[in-house]
């Protein structure tokens, strides 16, 4: 049975229209779900007894089961269990500009990036939109806060689960839903070129982040298997097309790995690659994990890399390090939990 939290407003309107009822019924149900946050259909007092019975027959409303959480000063990590016992994570980060939640999009990931904990476990399945929406609802309820920003940077490759990710964006963006502004939603991809091109035509003004992590094909292919399918030239072409269609600046994520991609030469090469593009580089200090041999770069190496990009007029920031104490890198909490239990 489909979970109601994965139904878009348009789909619910169609559901009521199919029964010769007004589509405003869908608005009412959305308000009960996302504004009043009721826990069962029976509480939806203005939708009518027959509708309550029908909704109860047609949809489930089960929340996600919170298995464990780890809380630090500005970051909390949540581990959830799905109905089929698979586990996923979400990470809440408290910024001065609001609360941002990093959510998972799949159980495991098939992209197999060598530095990533999520890639160690092959994809088991896609999450449906309700499982993504319910991560947000569960964290808001547990932490008693409102999420202002959502980033699709947890476990999984969002563009390997395109349809459900689009439904998720729809559900959380609609004013009658959780009402998170499209500019406060960021999708991160390892670089699935055809989907970047499709996303360029998507009507909502959502942010796009690209996991680049290397200045050339040789290094990128050694880190990310996807680069063999879609090398840097094709990726850059798709990003230029995205920019042409949306006029939106993309963010490049670049993890600094000691001795691998972090020299001044690499920074120069990266500057060359990005020259003239309207973009922004986010340097990410690597979050070391016990299963993977890569090490994070030294602070001075990170600063030198940053300086070199600046010198070449590339907009760049160094990501604040969140939650290394609470295993915040994607996939780490689940991996640790499974080893401890
Ligand atoms: N699959 C998508 C989104 C999830 S990964 C993607 O790859 O973009 C989100 C980001 O976390 C990516 O940039 C990824 O490269 C990065 N990441 C993965 N493991 C990490 C680690 N151990 N330390 C720091 N960043 C990591
Ligand atoms: Fe998958 Fe992203 Fe991890 Fe690569 S970095 S394995 S694409 S989750």
Coordinates of C-alpha atoms and ligand atoms in Angstrom, one line a residue:
X1 CA 0.0 0.0 0.0
X2 CA 1.3 3.4 -0.9
X3 CA 2.3 5.7 1.9
X4 CA 0.4 9.0 1.9
X5 CA 3.6 11.0 2.4
X6 CA 4.8 10.0 -1.1
X7 CA 1.8 11.4 -2.8
X8 CA 2.1 14.8 -4.6
X9 CA -0.6 17.4 -4.3
X10 CA -1.5 17.0 -8.0
X11 CA -1.8 13.2 -7.5
X12 CA -4.1 13.6 -4.5
X13 CA -6.2 16.1 -6.4
X14 CA -6.6 13.6 -9.2
X15 CA -7.5 10.9 -6.6
X16 CA -10.4 13.1 -5.4
X17 CA -11.4 14.2 -8.9
X18 CA -11.7 10.5 -9.9
X19 CA -14.3 10.2 -7.2
X20 CA -16.2 13.2 -8.5
X21 CA -15.1 15.3 -5.6
X22 CA -13.5 18.8 -5.5
X23 CA -9.7 18.9 -5.6
X24 CA -9.8 21.2 -2.6
X25 CA -10.1 18.0 -0.6
X26 CA -6.4 17.4 -1.5
X27 CA -5.5 20.8 0.0
X28 CA -7.3 19.9 3.2
X29 CA -5.6 16.6 3.5
X30 CA -2.2 18.2 2.8
X31 CA -2.9 20.7 5.6
X32 CA -3.7 18.0 8.0
X33 CA -0.5 16.1 7.0
X34 CA 2.0 18.9 6.9
X35 CA 0.7 21.9 8.8
X36 CA -1.2 20.2 11.6
X37 CA 0.9 17.0 11.5
X38 CA -1.9 14.7 12.6
X39 CA -0.9 11.0 13.0
X40 CA -4.0 9.3 11.5
X41 CA -6.7 9.9 8.9
X42 CA -9.4 9.8 11.6
X43 CA -8.2 13.2 12.9
X44 CA -8.9 14.9 9.5
X45 CA -12.2 16.2 10.8
X46 CA -13.2 18.3 7.8
X47 CA -12.7 15.8 5.0
X48 CA -15.8 13.7 5.7
X49 CA -16.3 10.2 7.2
X50 CA -16.5 8.4 3.9
X51 CA -13.3 10.0 2.7
X52 CA -11.5 9.1 5.9
X53 CA -12.6 5.5 5.4
X54 CA -11.4 5.5 1.8
X55 CA -8.1 7.1 2.6
X56 CA -7.5 4.6 5.3
X57 CA -8.1 1.7 2.8
X58 CA -6.0 3.2 0.1
X59 CA -2.9 4.6 1.9
X60 CA -0.7 3.9 4.9
X61 CA 0.5 6.6 7.1
X62 CA 3.3 4.9 9.0
X63 CA 6.2 7.1 10.1
X64 CA 9.8 6.1 9.9
X65 CA 11.2 4.1 12.8
X66 CA 14.1 5.9 14.5
X67 CA 16.7 3.3 15.5
X68 CA 19.3 5.6 17.1
X69 CA 20.7 9.1 17.0
X70 CA 24.0 10.7 17.9
X71 CA 23.8 14.3 19.0
X72 CA 26.7 16.8 19.0
X73 CA 26.6 20.6 19.5
X74 CA 25.7 21.6 16.0
X75 CA 25.0 18.3 14.3
X76 CA 22.7 15.3 14.9
X77 CA 22.8 12.1 13.0
X78 CA 19.7 9.9 12.7
X79 CA 19.6 6.3 11.8
X80 CA 16.2 5.0 10.6
X81 CA 14.8 1.6 9.9
X82 CA 12.5 1.1 6.9
X83 CA 9.5 -1.2 6.8
X84 CA 11.6 -3.9 5.1
X85 CA 14.3 -3.5 7.8
X86 CA 16.8 -1.6 5.6
X87 CA 18.5 1.3 7.2
X88 CA 19.2 4.8 6.1
X89 CA 20.6 8.0 7.6
X90 CA 19.8 11.7 7.8
X91 CA 22.1 14.4 9.2
X92 CA 20.8 17.5 10.8
X93 CA 23.1 20.6 10.8
X94 CA 22.3 23.7 12.7
X95 CA 23.7 26.7 10.8
X96 CA 23.3 30.4 11.7
X97 CA 21.0 30.7 8.7
X98 CA 18.7 27.8 9.7
X99 CA 18.5 24.1 10.1
X100 CA 19.6 22.0 7.2
X101 CA 18.8 18.3 6.8
X102 CA 20.9 16.0 4.6
X103 CA 18.7 13.1 3.5
X104 CA 19.4 9.7 1.9
X105 CA 17.9 8.8 -1.5
X106 CA 18.7 5.1 -1.8
X107 CA 19.7 2.1 0.4
X108 CA 23.3 1.8 -0.6
X109 CA 24.7 3.2 -3.8
X110 CA 25.9 1.6 -7.1
X111 CA 28.3 4.4 -8.1
X112 CA 31.2 2.8 -6.2
X113 CA 33.2 5.9 -5.4
X114 CA 36.4 4.7 -3.7
X115 CA 36.4 7.2 -0.9
X116 CA 32.7 6.7 0.1
X117 CA 31.2 4.5 2.8
X118 CA 27.8 4.4 1.1
X119 CA 29.4 3.0 -2.0
X120 CA 30.8 0.0 -0.1
X121 CA 27.3 -1.4 0.1
X122 CA 25.8 -1.9 -3.3
X123 CA 22.4 -0.4 -4.0
X124 CA 19.7 -2.5 -2.4
X125 CA 16.9 -0.4 -3.7
X126 CA 15.7 3.1 -4.3
X127 CA 13.8 5.0 -1.6
X128 CA 10.4 6.1 -2.5
X129 CA 9.4 9.7 -2.1
X130 CA 7.5 9.0 1.2
X131 CA 10.7 7.5 2.7
X132 CA 12.5 10.8 1.8
X133 CA 9.7 13.0 3.0
X134 CA 9.4 11.0 6.2
X135 CA 13.1 11.6 7.1
X136 CA 12.3 15.3 7.3
X137 CA 9.1 14.8 9.3
X138 CA 10.7 12.5 11.8
X139 CA 13.7 14.8 12.4
X140 CA 11.4 17.8 12.8
X141 CA 9.4 16.0 15.3
X142 CA 12.3 14.5 17.2
X143 CA 14.3 17.7 17.4
X144 CA 11.3 20.0 17.7
X145 CA 12.5 22.3 15.0
X146 CA 11.6 23.3 11.5
X147 CA 14.0 22.3 8.7
X148 CA 14.7 25.3 6.4
X149 CA 17.1 23.6 4.0
X150 CA 17.2 20.1 2.5
X151 CA 20.2 18.7 0.8
X152 CA 20.2 15.3 -1.1
X153 CA 23.7 14.3 0.0
X154 CA 23.0 11.3 2.3
X155 CA 23.3 7.7 1.1
X156 CA 22.6 7.2 -2.5
X157 CA 22.8 8.9 -5.9
X158 CA 19.7 11.1 -6.4
X159 CA 19.9 10.9 -10.2
X160 CA 19.8 7.1 -10.1
X161 CA 16.3 7.6 -8.5
X162 CA 15.1 10.5 -10.6
X163 CA 11.3 10.1 -10.6
X164 CA 11.0 9.7 -6.8
X165 CA 13.4 12.6 -6.2
X166 CA 11.3 14.8 -8.4
X167 CA 8.1 13.8 -6.4
X168 CA 10.0 14.5 -3.2
X169 CA 10.9 18.0 -4.3
X170 CA 7.3 18.6 -5.4
X171 CA 5.9 17.4 -2.0
X172 CA 8.3 19.4 0.2
X173 CA 8.2 22.5 -2.0
X174 CA 4.5 23.1 -2.3
X175 CA 3.2 25.8 0.0
X176 CA 0.6 23.4 1.3
X177 CA 3.3 20.8 2.1
X178 CA 6.4 21.3 4.2
X179 CA 6.9 24.5 2.2
X180 CA 10.7 24.5 1.8
X181 CA 11.7 27.1 -0.8
X182 CA 13.1 25.6 -4.0
X183 CA 16.3 27.7 -3.5
X184 CA 16.7 26.0 -0.2
X185 CA 16.8 22.5 -1.8
X186 CA 20.1 21.1 -3.2
X187 CA 20.5 18.0 -5.3
X188 CA 24.0 16.5 -5.4
X189 CA 25.1 14.2 -8.1
X190 CA 28.2 12.3 -8.9
X191 CA 27.7 13.3 -12.6
X192 CA 25.0 11.2 -14.4
X193 CA 25.1 13.3 -17.6
X194 CA 21.7 12.5 -19.2
X195 CA 20.0 13.3 -15.9
X196 CA 21.8 16.6 -15.5
X197 CA 20.5 17.4 -19.0
X198 CA 16.9 16.3 -18.0
X199 CA 17.2 18.3 -14.8
X200 CA 18.1 21.4 -16.8
X201 CA 14.5 21.4 -18.1
X202 CA 12.9 20.9 -14.7
X203 CA 10.8 23.9 -13.9
X204 CA 11.7 24.4 -10.2
X205 CA 14.6 26.6 -9.2
X206 CA 16.5 23.9 -7.2
X207 CA 20.2 24.0 -6.6
X208 CA 22.5 21.6 -8.3
X209 CA 25.8 20.4 -6.8
X210 CA 28.3 18.3 -8.7
X211 CA 30.7 15.9 -7.0
X212 CA 33.8 16.7 -9.0
X213 CA 36.7 15.8 -6.7
X214 CA 39.4 15.8 -9.3
X215 CA 40.9 18.3 -11.9
X216 CA 41.4 15.7 -14.7
X217 CA 40.1 12.4 -16.0
X218 CA 43.0 10.3 -14.8
X219 CA 42.5 11.1 -11.1
X220 CA 38.7 11.3 -11.4
X221 CA 38.5 7.8 -13.0
X222 CA 40.7 6.4 -10.2
X223 CA 38.3 7.8 -7.6
X224 CA 34.9 7.5 -9.3
X225 CA 33.8 4.7 -11.6
X226 CA 31.2 7.0 -13.1
X227 CA 33.9 9.0 -14.8
X228 CA 34.6 6.2 -17.2
X229 CA 31.0 6.4 -18.4
X230 CA 30.8 10.2 -18.4
X231 CA 34.2 11.8 -18.5
X232 CA 34.9 15.4 -17.4
X233 CA 34.4 16.9 -20.9
X234 CA 30.9 15.4 -21.2
X235 CA 30.2 16.4 -17.7
X236 CA 31.2 20.0 -18.3
X237 CA 29.2 20.1 -21.5
X238 CA 26.1 19.0 -19.6
X239 CA 26.8 21.6 -16.9
X240 CA 27.1 24.4 -19.5
X241 CA 23.8 23.2 -21.0
X242 CA 22.2 23.3 -17.5
X243 CA 23.5 26.8 -17.0
X244 CA 22.3 27.9 -20.4
X245 CA 18.8 26.6 -19.6
X246 CA 18.4 27.6 -16.0
X247 CA 20.9 30.5 -15.5
X248 CA 21.7 28.9 -12.2
X249 CA 25.2 28.7 -10.8
X250 CA 26.3 25.2 -10.0
X251 CA 28.4 24.2 -7.0
X252 CA 31.3 21.8 -7.5
X253 CA 32.2 19.7 -4.5
X254 CA 35.8 18.8 -4.2
X255 CA 37.0 16.5 -1.4
X256 CA 40.6 17.0 -0.6
X257 CA 42.4 13.7 -0.2
X258 CA 45.9 13.7 1.0
X259 CA 48.5 13.2 -1.7
X260 CA 45.8 12.4 -4.3
X261 CA 44.2 15.6 -5.6
X262 CA 45.3 18.3 -3.2
X263 CA 48.5 19.9 -4.6
X264 CA 48.9 23.5 -5.9
X265 CA 49.3 22.0 -9.4
X266 CA 45.9 20.3 -9.0
X267 CA 44.4 23.6 -7.9
X268 CA 45.9 25.3 -11.0
X269 CA 44.5 22.6 -13.2
X270 CA 41.1 22.9 -11.6
X271 CA 41.2 26.6 -12.1
X272 CA 41.9 26.1 -15.8
X273 CA 39.0 23.6 -16.0
X274 CA 36.5 26.0 -14.4
X275 CA 37.7 29.2 -16.0
X276 CA 34.9 31.3 -17.3
X277 CA 32.2 29.1 -15.8
X278 CA 29.7 30.7 -13.4
X279 CA 30.3 28.3 -10.6
X280 CA 31.3 27.9 -7.0
X281 CA 33.7 25.4 -5.5
X282 CA 33.1 23.9 -2.1
X283 CA 36.3 22.3 -0.7
X284 CA 35.5 19.4 1.6
X285 CA 37.9 18.2 4.2
X286 CA 37.7 14.4 3.9
X287 CA 35.9 12.6 6.7
X288 CA 38.2 9.6 7.3
X289 CA 36.5 6.2 7.8
X290 CA 38.0 3.1 9.3
X291 CA 37.4 1.0 6.2
X292 CA 38.9 3.2 3.6
X293 CA 42.6 4.0 3.2
X294 CA 42.3 7.7 2.1
X295 CA 43.4 10.4 4.5
X296 CA 42.3 14.0 4.8
X297 CA 44.7 16.7 3.7
X298 CA 46.7 18.8 6.2
X299 CA 45.1 22.2 7.1
X300 CA 48.0 24.1 5.3
X301 CA 47.5 22.1 2.2
X302 CA 43.8 22.9 2.2
X303 CA 44.6 26.6 2.7
X304 CA 47.1 26.6 -0.2
X305 CA 44.6 24.9 -2.4
X306 CA 42.0 27.5 -1.5
X307 CA 44.5 30.4 -2.1
X308 CA 45.4 29.1 -5.5
X309 CA 41.8 29.0 -6.6
X310 CA 41.2 32.5 -5.2
X311 CA 44.2 33.8 -7.1
X312 CA 42.6 32.4 -10.2
X313 CA 39.3 34.2 -9.5
X314 CA 37.4 31.1 -8.7
X315 CA 34.7 31.5 -6.0
X316 CA 35.5 29.0 -3.3
X317 CA 34.8 28.1 0.3
X318 CA 36.1 25.5 2.6
X319 CA 33.2 23.5 4.1
X320 CA 33.0 23.7 7.8
X321 CA 33.7 20.3 9.3
X322 CA 30.6 18.9 10.7
X323 CA 30.2 15.9 12.9
X324 CA 33.3 13.9 12.5
X325 CA 32.7 12.9 16.1
X326 CA 29.2 11.6 15.1
X327 CA 30.4 9.8 11.9
X328 CA 28.7 12.4 9.7
X329 CA 30.0 11.4 6.3
X330 CA 27.5 9.6 4.3
X331 CA 27.0 5.9 5.3
X332 CA 29.3 6.0 8.3
X333 CA 26.7 5.8 11.1
X334 CA 25.0 2.9 9.5
X335 CA 28.3 1.1 9.1
X336 CA 29.4 1.7 12.7
X337 CA 26.0 0.7 14.0
X338 CA 26.1 -2.6 12.2
X339 CA 29.5 -3.4 13.5
X340 CA 28.6 -2.6 17.1
X341 CA 25.3 -4.5 17.1
Ligands
LIG1 N1 25.7 10.5 -4.6 C1 25.7 11.9 -4.6 C2 25.1 12.5 -3.3 C3 25.5 11.8 -2.0 S1 27.2 11.9 -1.6 C4 27.0 12.5 -4.9 O1 28.0 11.7 -4.9 O2 27.1 13.7 -5.1 C5 27.3 13.6 -1.0 C6 28.7 14.1 -1.0 O3 29.5 13.6 0.1 C7 29.5 13.9 -2.2 O4 30.1 15.0 -2.7 C8 30.5 12.8 -1.8 O5 31.6 12.8 -2.6 C9 30.8 13.3 -0.4 N2 31.4 12.3 0.5 C10 31.3 10.9 0.5 N3 32.1 10.4 1.4 C11 32.7 11.4 2.1 C12 33.6 11.4 3.1 N4 34.1 10.3 3.7 N5 34.1 12.6 3.5 C13 33.6 13.8 2.9 N6 32.7 13.8 1.9 C14 32.3 12.6 1.5
LIG2 FE1 27.3 7.1 -4.2 FE2 27.8 9.7 -3.9 FE3 29.0 7.9 -2.3 FE4 29.7 8.1 -4.9 S1 29.9 9.7 -3.3 S2 29.3 6.2 -3.8 S3 27.7 8.6 -5.8 S4 26.8 8.3 -2.4

